[in-house]
Tab-separated table of C-alpha atoms and ligand atoms in Angstrom:
chain	number	residue	atom	x	y	z
A	1	MET	CA	6.342	-10.793	31.090
A	2	THR	CA	6.197	-11.111	28.053
A	3	ILE	CA	8.606	-8.217	25.876
A	4	PHE	CA	3.841	-6.950	23.750
A	5	GLU	CA	2.822	-8.421	28.069
A	6	GLU	CA	5.196	-4.706	28.854
A	7	SER	CA	5.482	-3.432	25.724
A	8	LYS	CA	1.344	-2.823	26.286
A	9	LYS	CA	2.105	-0.758	29.278
A	10	TYR	CA	4.224	1.454	27.223
A	11	ILE	CA	3.053	1.690	24.319
A	12	PRO	CA	-0.731	2.438	23.573
A	13	GLY	CA	-1.863	-1.671	22.247
A	14	GLY	CA	1.826	-2.572	22.361
A	15	VAL	CA	2.141	-1.398	19.493
A	16	ASN	CA	3.099	1.478	17.179
A	17	SER	CA	0.320	0.712	14.601
A	18	PRO	CA	-2.840	-0.868	15.355
A	19	VAL	CA	-2.879	-3.374	12.926
A	20	ARG	CA	0.461	-5.424	14.115
A	21	ALA	CA	-1.612	-6.311	17.786
A	22	PHE	CA	-3.040	-9.000	15.845
A	23	GLY	CA	-6.664	-7.421	16.744
A	24	SER	CA	-9.025	-9.071	14.260
A	25	VAL	CA	-7.373	-12.937	14.225
A	26	GLY	CA	-6.755	-12.802	17.645
A	27	GLY	CA	-3.282	-14.039	20.143
A	28	ASP	CA	-0.359	-12.080	20.758
A	29	PRO	CA	1.845	-10.619	17.978
A	30	VAL	CA	5.380	-12.482	16.709
A	31	ILE	CA	7.689	-10.102	17.782
A	32	VAL	CA	10.411	-10.478	15.471
A	33	LYS	CA	14.002	-9.655	16.312
A	34	SER	CA	15.470	-10.089	12.834
A	35	ALA	CA	14.226	-11.053	9.297
A	36	LYS	CA	17.228	-11.612	6.143
A	37	GLY	CA	15.549	-11.698	2.401
A	38	SER	CA	12.170	-13.990	2.712
A	39	LYS	CA	12.204	-15.231	6.084
A	40	VAL	CA	11.947	-12.751	9.049
A	41	TYR	CA	12.754	-14.015	12.712
A	42	ASP	CA	10.564	-14.275	16.318
A	43	GLU	CA	12.710	-12.507	20.106
A	44	ASN	CA	13.537	-17.090	20.497
A	45	GLY	CA	14.535	-17.709	17.185
A	46	LYS	CA	12.379	-19.023	14.612
A	47	GLU	CA	11.507	-18.519	11.143
A	48	TYR	CA	8.803	-17.496	9.224
A	49	ILE	CA	8.383	-17.064	5.143
A	50	ASP	CA	7.272	-13.450	4.979
A	51	TYR	CA	3.902	-12.971	3.248
A	52	VAL	CA	3.507	-9.207	4.942
A	53	CYS	CA	7.037	-7.407	3.743
A	54	SER	CA	6.251	-4.623	6.214
A	55	TRP	CA	3.352	-4.237	4.365
A	56	GLY	CA	4.565	-4.144	1.023
A	57	PRO	CA	8.718	-2.031	1.100
A	58	MET	CA	10.261	-4.993	1.144
A	59	ILE	CA	9.954	-6.308	-2.071
A	60	THR	CA	13.641	-7.053	-2.578
A	61	GLY	CA	13.428	-9.106	0.917
A	62	HIS	CA	14.442	-7.844	3.884
A	63	ALA	CA	18.145	-6.855	4.431
A	64	ASP	CA	18.726	-6.471	1.439
A	65	PRO	CA	22.220	-6.562	0.993
A	66	ASP	CA	23.040	-3.537	-1.337
A	67	ILE	CA	20.490	-1.566	0.770
A	68	ILE	CA	21.782	-2.068	4.349
A	69	LYS	CA	25.652	-1.029	2.640
A	70	ALA	CA	23.999	2.366	0.924
A	71	VAL	CA	22.621	3.333	4.648
A	72	LYS	CA	25.396	2.467	6.667
A	73	ASP	CA	27.997	4.022	3.755
A	74	ALA	CA	26.003	7.206	3.870
A	75	ALA	CA	25.515	7.310	7.465
A	76	ASP	CA	29.014	7.440	7.649
A	77	LEU	CA	28.522	10.710	5.967
A	78	GLY	CA	26.371	12.175	8.434
A	79	THR	CA	22.490	10.942	9.399
A	80	SER	CA	20.912	13.820	8.888
A	81	PHE	CA	22.234	18.211	7.591
A	82	GLY	CA	18.844	20.014	7.356
A	83	ALA	CA	20.527	20.964	3.759
A	84	PRO	CA	20.303	20.076	0.281
A	85	THR	CA	22.056	16.625	-0.780
A	86	LYS	CA	23.486	15.666	-4.272
A	87	ALA	CA	21.805	12.301	-3.306
A	88	GLU	CA	18.358	14.345	-3.508
A	89	LEU	CA	18.372	15.370	-6.887
A	90	ASP	CA	19.982	11.720	-8.039
A	91	ILE	CA	16.575	10.677	-6.317
A	92	ALA	CA	13.951	12.919	-7.888
A	93	LYS	CA	15.566	12.082	-11.819
A	94	LYS	CA	15.413	8.203	-10.730
A	95	ILE	CA	11.505	8.653	-9.847
A	96	CYS	CA	10.903	11.492	-12.466
A	97	SER	CA	12.652	8.509	-14.863
A	98	MET	CA	10.261	6.079	-13.733
A	99	VAL	CA	6.583	7.286	-13.089
A	100	PRO	CA	5.434	8.551	-16.577
A	101	SER	CA	3.106	11.893	-14.254
A	102	VAL	CA	6.035	12.743	-12.620
A	103	GLU	CA	8.162	15.795	-14.309
A	104	MET	CA	8.984	17.123	-10.359
A	105	VAL	CA	8.216	15.860	-6.901
A	106	ARG	CA	9.262	16.440	-3.293
A	107	LEU	CA	9.773	14.052	-0.718
A	108	VAL	CA	8.549	13.725	2.190
A	109	SER	CA	8.721	10.960	5.927
A	110	SER	CA	5.264	8.482	5.219
A	111	GLY	CA	3.006	7.754	3.630
A	112	THR	CA	0.139	9.847	4.988
A	113	GLU	CA	2.338	13.397	4.913
A	114	ALA	CA	2.488	12.338	0.971
A	115	LEU	CA	-0.950	12.704	0.732
A	116	MET	CA	-1.320	15.597	3.002
A	117	SER	CA	0.806	17.748	1.768
A	118	ALA	CA	-0.204	15.898	-2.783
A	119	ILE	CA	-4.352	17.482	-1.161
A	120	ARG	CA	-3.387	20.550	-0.509
A	121	LEU	CA	-1.294	21.086	-3.616
A	122	ALA	CA	-4.945	20.401	-5.682
A	123	ARG	CA	-6.778	22.404	-2.834
A	124	ALA	CA	-4.318	25.472	-4.309
A	125	TYR	CA	-4.141	24.455	-8.037
A	126	THR	CA	-8.334	24.127	-8.851
A	127	GLU	CA	-8.963	26.724	-5.859
A	128	ARG	CA	-11.237	24.005	-5.058
A	129	ASP	CA	-11.859	22.848	-1.335
A	130	LYS	CA	-13.682	19.694	-1.906
A	131	ILE	CA	-12.611	16.317	-2.322
A	132	ILE	CA	-13.717	12.722	-3.278
A	133	LYS	CA	-12.611	9.533	-2.116
A	134	PHE	CA	-13.439	6.009	-2.564
A	135	GLU	CA	-15.386	4.367	-0.037
A	136	GLY	CA	-12.291	1.325	1.515
A	137	CYS	CA	-9.956	3.424	0.485
A	138	TYR	CA	-7.011	4.068	2.255
A	139	HIS	CA	-5.353	7.524	2.115
A	140	GLY	CA	-3.157	7.400	6.043
A	141	HIS	CA	-3.857	8.477	9.247
A	142	SER	CA	-4.388	12.149	8.188
A	143	ASP	CA	-8.159	13.841	8.665
A	144	SER	CA	-9.801	14.533	6.670
A	145	LEU	CA	-8.913	11.461	4.941
A	146	LEU	CA	-10.033	8.996	7.862
A	147	VAL	CA	-13.563	8.609	6.697
A	148	LYS	CA	-14.780	4.856	5.150
A	149	ALA	CA	-10.756	4.134	5.483
A	150	GLY	CA	-9.643	0.956	4.014
A	151	SER	CA	-7.323	-1.119	6.373
A	152	GLY	CA	-6.856	-0.558	9.825
A	153	ALA	CA	-9.916	1.476	9.446
A	154	LEU	CA	-11.760	-1.661	8.364
A	155	THR	CA	-10.579	-3.874	10.411
A	156	PHE	CA	-11.805	-1.947	13.373
A	157	ASN	CA	-14.377	-1.432	12.172
A	158	GLN	CA	-14.311	2.302	13.127
A	159	PRO	CA	-15.849	4.868	9.412
A	160	SER	CA	-14.228	7.437	11.247
A	161	SER	CA	-12.122	8.112	13.598
A	162	PRO	CA	-13.004	10.007	16.885
A	163	GLY	CA	-11.366	12.808	17.807
A	164	VAL	CA	-11.906	13.766	13.416
A	165	PRO	CA	-14.193	17.089	13.815
A	166	ALA	CA	-17.393	17.196	11.584
A	167	ASP	CA	-16.287	20.016	10.203
A	168	PHE	CA	-12.674	18.944	9.141
A	169	THR	CA	-14.530	16.024	6.992
A	170	LYS	CA	-17.302	18.333	5.464
A	171	HIS	CA	-15.395	18.672	1.978
A	172	THR	CA	-14.354	15.072	2.094
A	173	LEU	CA	-17.304	13.221	-0.181
A	174	VAL	CA	-17.157	9.383	-0.344
A	175	ALA	CA	-17.538	7.387	-4.516
A	176	GLN	CA	-18.275	3.720	-4.571
A	177	TYR	CA	-14.830	2.075	-6.066
A	178	ASN	CA	-15.385	0.990	-9.553
A	179	ASP	CA	-18.864	2.558	-9.663
A	180	ILE	CA	-17.832	5.525	-12.343
A	181	GLU	CA	-21.558	6.631	-11.854
A	182	SER	CA	-21.353	7.834	-8.218
A	183	ILE	CA	-18.737	9.638	-8.867
A	184	LYS	CA	-20.168	11.257	-12.251
A	185	LYS	CA	-23.089	12.275	-9.535
A	186	LEU	CA	-21.043	13.475	-6.583
A	187	LEU	CA	-19.288	15.499	-9.153
A	188	ALA	CA	-22.786	16.455	-10.701
A	189	GLU	CA	-24.435	18.101	-7.095
A	190	ASN	CA	-21.140	19.390	-6.631
A	191	LYS	CA	-20.881	21.463	-9.865
A	192	GLY	CA	-17.193	23.490	-9.845
A	193	GLU	CA	-16.272	22.327	-6.156
A	194	VAL	CA	-14.325	19.356	-6.697
A	195	ALA	CA	-10.370	20.214	-5.863
A	196	CYS	CA	-9.366	16.489	-6.305
A	197	ILE	CA	-10.612	12.693	-6.633
A	198	LEU	CA	-8.009	10.556	-5.443
A	199	ILE	CA	-8.168	6.515	-5.513
A	200	GLU	CA	-5.509	3.498	-5.837
A	201	PRO	CA	-6.136	2.650	-8.604
A	202	VAL	CA	-5.661	-0.999	-7.265
A	203	ALA	CA	-7.236	-0.916	-4.124
A	204	ALA	CA	-5.000	-2.851	-2.080
A	205	ASN	CA	-6.848	-1.422	1.287
A	206	MET	CA	-9.737	-3.100	1.594
A	207	GLY	CA	-7.851	-6.519	0.556
A	208	VAL	CA	-7.312	-5.817	-2.875
A	209	VAL	CA	-9.987	-4.854	-5.249
A	210	LEU	CA	-8.916	-4.555	-9.246
A	211	PRO	CA	-9.816	-1.749	-10.572
A	212	ALA	CA	-13.276	-2.397	-13.682
A	213	ALA	CA	-12.601	-2.604	-17.195
A	214	GLY	CA	-12.400	1.274	-18.250
A	215	PHE	CA	-13.430	2.226	-15.060
A	216	LEU	CA	-9.645	4.262	-14.438
A	217	GLU	CA	-10.365	5.982	-18.060
A	218	ASP	CA	-13.405	7.257	-17.531
A	219	LEU	CA	-12.169	8.373	-14.445
A	220	ARG	CA	-8.934	9.970	-16.212
A	221	ARG	CA	-12.475	11.031	-18.678
A	222	VAL	CA	-14.554	12.945	-16.625
A	223	CYS	CA	-11.541	14.512	-14.057
A	224	ASP	CA	-10.692	16.244	-17.412
A	225	ASP	CA	-14.144	17.685	-17.993
A	226	GLU	CA	-14.608	18.781	-14.683
A	227	GLY	CA	-11.270	20.664	-14.478
A	228	VAL	CA	-10.596	18.021	-11.082
A	229	VAL	CA	-6.806	16.939	-10.068
A	230	LEU	CA	-6.780	13.085	-10.602
A	231	LEU	CA	-4.983	11.750	-7.857
A	232	PHE	CA	-3.109	8.301	-8.070
A	233	ASP	CA	-2.439	6.577	-4.109
A	234	GLU	CA	0.222	4.540	-5.332
A	235	VAL	CA	2.081	4.262	-2.176
A	236	ILE	CA	1.581	0.601	-1.992
A	237	THR	CA	1.431	-0.149	-6.269
A	238	GLY	CA	4.252	2.319	-6.508
A	239	PHE	CA	6.828	-0.111	-8.282
A	240	ARG	CA	5.258	-2.603	-7.296
A	241	LEU	CA	3.316	-3.308	-10.354
A	242	ALA	CA	5.857	-2.021	-12.634
A	243	ALA	CA	8.749	0.094	-12.700
A	244	GLY	CA	6.153	3.061	-13.627
A	245	GLY	CA	4.053	1.981	-11.507
A	246	ALA	CA	-0.408	1.424	-11.698
A	247	GLN	CA	0.254	4.989	-14.275
A	248	GLU	CA	2.731	2.744	-16.638
A	249	TYR	CA	0.629	-0.539	-16.133
A	250	PHE	CA	-3.031	1.244	-16.532
A	251	ASN	CA	-1.323	3.328	-18.981
A	252	ILE	CA	-3.166	6.462	-18.053
A	253	LYS	CA	-1.578	9.307	-16.396
A	254	PRO	CA	-2.472	10.624	-13.137
A	255	ASP	CA	-1.809	15.400	-13.071
A	256	ILE	CA	-0.711	14.254	-8.988
A	257	THR	CA	0.969	10.412	-7.430
A	258	THR	CA	1.554	9.956	-4.324
A	259	MET	CA	4.191	7.259	-3.259
A	260	GLY	CA	6.200	5.425	0.292
A	261	LYS	CA	6.058	2.276	0.541
A	262	ILE	CA	8.791	0.453	-1.775
A	263	ILE	CA	9.858	4.453	-2.068
A	264	GLY	CA	11.973	4.404	1.556
A	265	GLY	CA	13.247	0.803	0.832
A	266	GLY	CA	12.099	-0.431	4.128
A	267	LEU	CA	13.270	3.645	5.778
A	268	PRO	CA	10.995	6.216	6.618
A	269	VAL	CA	9.765	8.009	2.374
A	270	GLY	CA	6.919	9.095	1.138
A	271	ALA	CA	7.325	10.773	-1.922
A	272	PHE	CA	4.770	13.180	-4.323
A	273	GLY	CA	5.106	14.478	-7.689
A	274	GLY	CA	3.011	15.210	-10.614
A	275	LYS	CA	2.922	17.927	-13.417
A	276	SER	CA	5.788	20.718	-13.517
A	277	GLU	CA	3.589	23.285	-13.334
A	278	ILE	CA	1.079	21.983	-10.461
A	279	MET	CA	4.282	21.398	-8.857
A	280	LYS	CA	5.856	24.596	-8.410
A	281	MET	CA	2.757	26.037	-6.240
A	282	LEU	CA	4.689	24.777	-3.382
A	283	SER	CA	6.633	26.684	-1.469
A	284	PRO	CA	9.634	27.737	-2.390
A	285	ASP	CA	8.814	27.847	-5.696
A	286	GLY	CA	5.100	29.044	-4.632
A	287	ALA	CA	2.522	29.896	-2.047
A	288	VAL	CA	1.458	26.828	-0.785
A	289	TYR	CA	3.178	26.010	1.976
A	290	GLN	CA	4.672	22.325	2.864
A	291	ALA	CA	8.329	21.122	4.739
A	292	GLY	CA	10.037	18.506	6.947
A	293	THR	CA	12.911	18.836	9.139
A	294	LEU	CA	13.963	15.121	7.869
A	295	SER	CA	12.553	15.078	3.957
A	296	GLY	CA	14.697	14.144	2.132
A	297	ASN	CA	17.017	12.148	4.903
A	298	PRO	CA	20.153	11.164	4.065
A	299	LEU	CA	19.828	7.226	4.754
A	300	ALA	CA	16.503	7.387	3.906
A	301	THR	CA	17.041	8.853	0.316
A	302	ALA	CA	20.254	5.765	0.027
A	303	ALA	CA	18.067	3.557	1.087
A	304	GLY	CA	15.451	4.885	-1.562
A	305	LEU	CA	17.532	5.638	-4.896
A	306	THR	CA	19.576	1.790	-4.502
A	307	MET	CA	15.536	0.124	-4.336
A	308	LEU	CA	14.674	2.052	-7.275
A	309	ASN	CA	18.224	1.083	-9.319
A	310	LYS	CA	17.424	-2.608	-9.033
A	311	LEU	CA	13.844	-2.346	-9.556
A	312	SER	CA	15.353	-0.883	-12.688
A	313	GLN	CA	17.281	-3.975	-13.872
A	314	PRO	CA	16.390	-6.039	-16.747
A	315	ASP	CA	13.256	-8.615	-16.313
A	316	PHE	CA	13.370	-7.464	-12.070
A	317	TYR	CA	9.451	-7.077	-12.657
A	318	LYS	CA	9.320	-10.377	-14.949
A	319	ASN	CA	11.293	-12.722	-12.393
A	320	LEU	CA	8.354	-11.193	-9.626
A	321	ARG	CA	5.738	-11.843	-11.779
A	322	GLN	CA	6.807	-15.458	-12.677
A	323	LYS	CA	7.726	-15.714	-8.342
A	324	ALA	CA	3.514	-14.977	-7.708
A	325	ASP	CA	2.300	-16.566	-10.385
A	326	THR	CA	4.047	-19.954	-9.437
A	327	LEU	CA	2.936	-19.120	-5.869
A	328	PHE	CA	-0.517	-18.363	-6.479
A	329	ASP	CA	-1.398	-20.629	-8.998
A	330	GLY	CA	-1.231	-22.902	-6.463
A	331	MET	CA	-2.831	-21.415	-4.214
A	332	ALA	CA	-5.389	-21.255	-6.588
A	333	ASP	CA	-5.596	-24.909	-7.337
A	334	ASN	CA	-5.673	-25.355	-4.026
A	335	CYS	CA	-9.310	-23.992	-3.624
A	336	LYS	CA	-9.867	-25.880	-6.552
A	337	LYS	CA	-8.539	-29.158	-4.830
A	338	LEU	CA	-10.686	-28.671	-1.713
A	339	GLY	CA	-13.799	-27.881	-3.604
A	340	LEU	CA	-13.532	-24.471	-2.556
A	341	ASP	CA	-15.522	-21.111	-5.142
A	342	TYR	CA	-13.586	-18.007	-3.008
A	343	ALA	CA	-12.808	-14.575	-4.575
A	344	TYR	CA	-8.958	-15.019	-5.132
A	345	ASN	CA	-8.144	-11.396	-6.378
A	346	ARG	CA	-4.308	-11.459	-8.203
A	347	ILE	CA	-2.627	-9.223	-9.986
A	348	GLU	CA	0.982	-8.925	-10.786
A	349	SER	CA	2.551	-10.183	-6.952
A	350	LEU	CA	-0.271	-8.757	-4.781
A	351	SER	CA	-3.266	-10.949	-3.627
A	352	CYS	CA	-5.522	-11.083	-1.395
A	353	LEU	CA	-7.825	-14.709	-0.627
A	354	PHE	CA	-11.246	-13.116	0.911
A	355	PHE	CA	-13.631	-15.942	2.521
A	356	LYS	CA	-16.689	-14.994	-0.208
A	357	ASP	CA	-17.723	-17.549	-2.425
A	358	GLY	CA	-17.596	-15.582	-6.404
A	359	THR	CA	-16.373	-12.825	-6.892
A	360	VAL	CA	-15.644	-9.510	-5.108
A	361	THR	CA	-15.214	-6.200	-7.586
A	362	SER	CA	-16.323	-3.654	-5.065
A	363	PHE	CA	-16.279	-2.760	-1.417
A	364	ALA	CA	-19.466	-3.916	-0.477
A	365	ASP	CA	-18.617	-7.264	-1.677
A	366	ALA	CA	-15.033	-7.199	0.437
A	367	MET	CA	-16.945	-6.565	2.866
A	368	LYS	CA	-19.133	-9.574	2.388
A	369	THR	CA	-15.701	-12.106	3.370
A	370	ASP	CA	-16.117	-13.927	6.590
A	371	THR	CA	-13.286	-12.071	9.181
A	372	LYS	CA	-13.122	-14.482	11.467
A	373	LEU	CA	-12.898	-17.313	9.112
A	374	TYR	CA	-10.384	-15.132	8.021
A	375	ALA	CA	-8.476	-15.411	11.769
A	376	LYS	CA	-8.415	-19.323	11.704
A	377	TYR	CA	-6.676	-19.223	8.004
A	378	PHE	CA	-3.853	-16.658	9.826
A	379	HIS	CA	-3.454	-18.301	12.508
A	380	ALA	CA	-3.576	-21.648	10.956
A	381	MET	CA	-0.860	-20.295	8.545
A	382	LEU	CA	1.739	-18.890	10.924
A	383	ASP	CA	1.867	-22.609	12.363
A	384	ARG	CA	3.171	-23.335	9.883
A	385	GLY	CA	5.684	-21.569	9.740
A	386	ILE	CA	4.158	-18.379	7.438
A	387	THR	CA	3.244	-15.006	8.642
A	388	ILE	CA	0.780	-13.164	6.039
A	389	ALA	CA	-1.201	-9.526	6.996
A	390	PRO	CA	-2.413	-10.135	10.353
A	391	ALA	CA	-6.046	-8.843	8.899
A	392	GLN	CA	-8.385	-9.581	6.089
A	393	PHE	CA	-8.863	-6.346	4.625
A	394	GLU	CA	-4.416	-6.437	3.976
A	395	ALA	CA	-2.884	-8.190	0.778
A	396	MET	CA	-0.214	-10.129	0.621
A	397	PHE	CA	3.074	-9.751	-1.195
A	398	VAL	CA	6.172	-11.776	-2.403
A	399	SER	CA	9.413	-10.065	-2.591
A	400	ALA	CA	12.185	-11.199	-5.140
A	401	ALA	CA	14.050	-12.844	-2.274
A	402	HIS	CA	10.953	-15.754	-2.341
A	403	THR	CA	12.379	-18.849	-3.794
A	404	ASP	CA	11.178	-21.752	-5.567
A	405	GLU	CA	11.461	-23.309	-1.951
A	406	ASP	CA	9.599	-21.771	0.051
A	407	ILE	CA	6.748	-21.084	-2.912
A	408	GLU	CA	6.426	-24.833	-2.630
A	409	LYS	CA	6.148	-24.913	1.285
A	410	THR	CA	3.269	-21.925	1.323
A	411	VAL	CA	1.927	-23.297	-1.358
A	412	LYS	CA	1.565	-27.044	0.446
A	413	ALA	CA	1.097	-24.970	4.352
A	414	HIS	CA	-2.199	-23.368	2.420
A	415	TYR	CA	-3.557	-26.341	0.963
A	416	GLU	CA	-3.485	-27.562	4.714
A	417	SER	CA	-4.237	-24.651	6.603
A	418	LEU	CA	-7.913	-24.394	3.740
A	419	LYS	CA	-8.213	-27.902	4.777
A	420	GLU	CA	-7.844	-27.980	8.628
A	421	ILE	CA	-10.195	-24.901	8.448
A	422	VAL	CA	-13.074	-25.364	6.296
B	501	LIG	C1	0.125	2.917	3.366
B	501	LIG	C2	-0.309	3.926	2.658
B	501	LIG	C3	-0.838	4.979	2.871
B	501	LIG	C4	0.087	5.720	4.145
B	501	LIG	O1	1.524	5.965	4.507
B	501	LIG	P1	2.114	5.720	5.469
B	501	LIG	O2	3.360	5.167	5.367
B	501	LIG	O3	1.534	4.677	6.570
B	501	LIG	O4	1.719	6.722	6.399
B	501	LIG	C5	-1.452	5.528	2.167
B	501	LIG	N1	-1.714	5.551	1.254
B	501	LIG	C6	-1.454	3.692	0.657
B	501	LIG	C7	-2.017	3.172	-0.904
B	501	LIG	C8	-0.896	2.771	1.187
B	501	LIG	O5	-1.788	1.729	1.723
């Protein structure tokens, strides 16, 4: 019996997070034994050039020696204390210095937890119950946010999930990404009742969909007009588009920001932060309850701080962008050479090739992609030793560890793969 077959006896679907199971592309997942730099290695020692990057966190590559050392050094001092540490102050100061709108921050253990807590805070601050999210945006798997969600929830065609009582989602309103009129309409219909609008400033869980020119600015404006908290979910875009995330990149300050993925350097970390006025409402300063036994965990904090220090090096993002440009230009060229007019969305080190002609600027566009063709593309790339997300509605991530040789091989494999399948 294979590891995966046996895993299925003991773990639902054989995986601890659904999209890992290759459900939408077919076949059995690669069982990873180790990873280093730009590569992952399976149980049989087969090497792959990896663009999943643990779904985003590994922006400096796998098993980054600086991060590994920081984690080992921290472990020697103890793995958890349940008491405040200087490392938590250090990382909090670092986050506040990097992310423009964040004046105070609280650490949690996942992106999901960050979103749950941030929304509670926004509701308490505004004394309103309703929230607005965008169709196709993913904000973790908590009950009230599993409405028209992206990522795995899209892949599995379950806009919502059984086990979520309708009563729990009745305060969640859904708008259309890149459509400010859909927001204005909801705000007019629910005047004075909306606590917050949450958005992935670049949507990266319905594939990658960029904000249209002026869309985020408009959003900021309507939030100000209506006293609504603007929440940027920067779990993917944070520390990815720039050191200060999408808010630095687009120069728009949200009121609350959620972070995850990269911020933990591969360990389980999430965070949410914002204006002090809002953050001070959190317990024990204020009455909004939020807690976590392992929040600010010393190993995770050490990994995260080391990561953030590395990202603060001069030219980190410039160098990363150069790698990404070489790869993404090469992929775009391949499509052109093959006479394909597929939508190819890209920004900095994030990209997504849709198997749909023309452009993808909305959730409705993204839904027109040919997911069966994506599955073929995925396997053609895998056969050539390259791992990309095993689902269409995810991003391709480039890391600083990808070498020129990796990129050259990938562009070649991409050409051959497309040629084989279309
Ligand atoms: C991954 C993700 C989350 C959830 O983070 P977890 O750490 O998986 O709980 C939330 N929001 C966005 C935008 C994400 O990509």
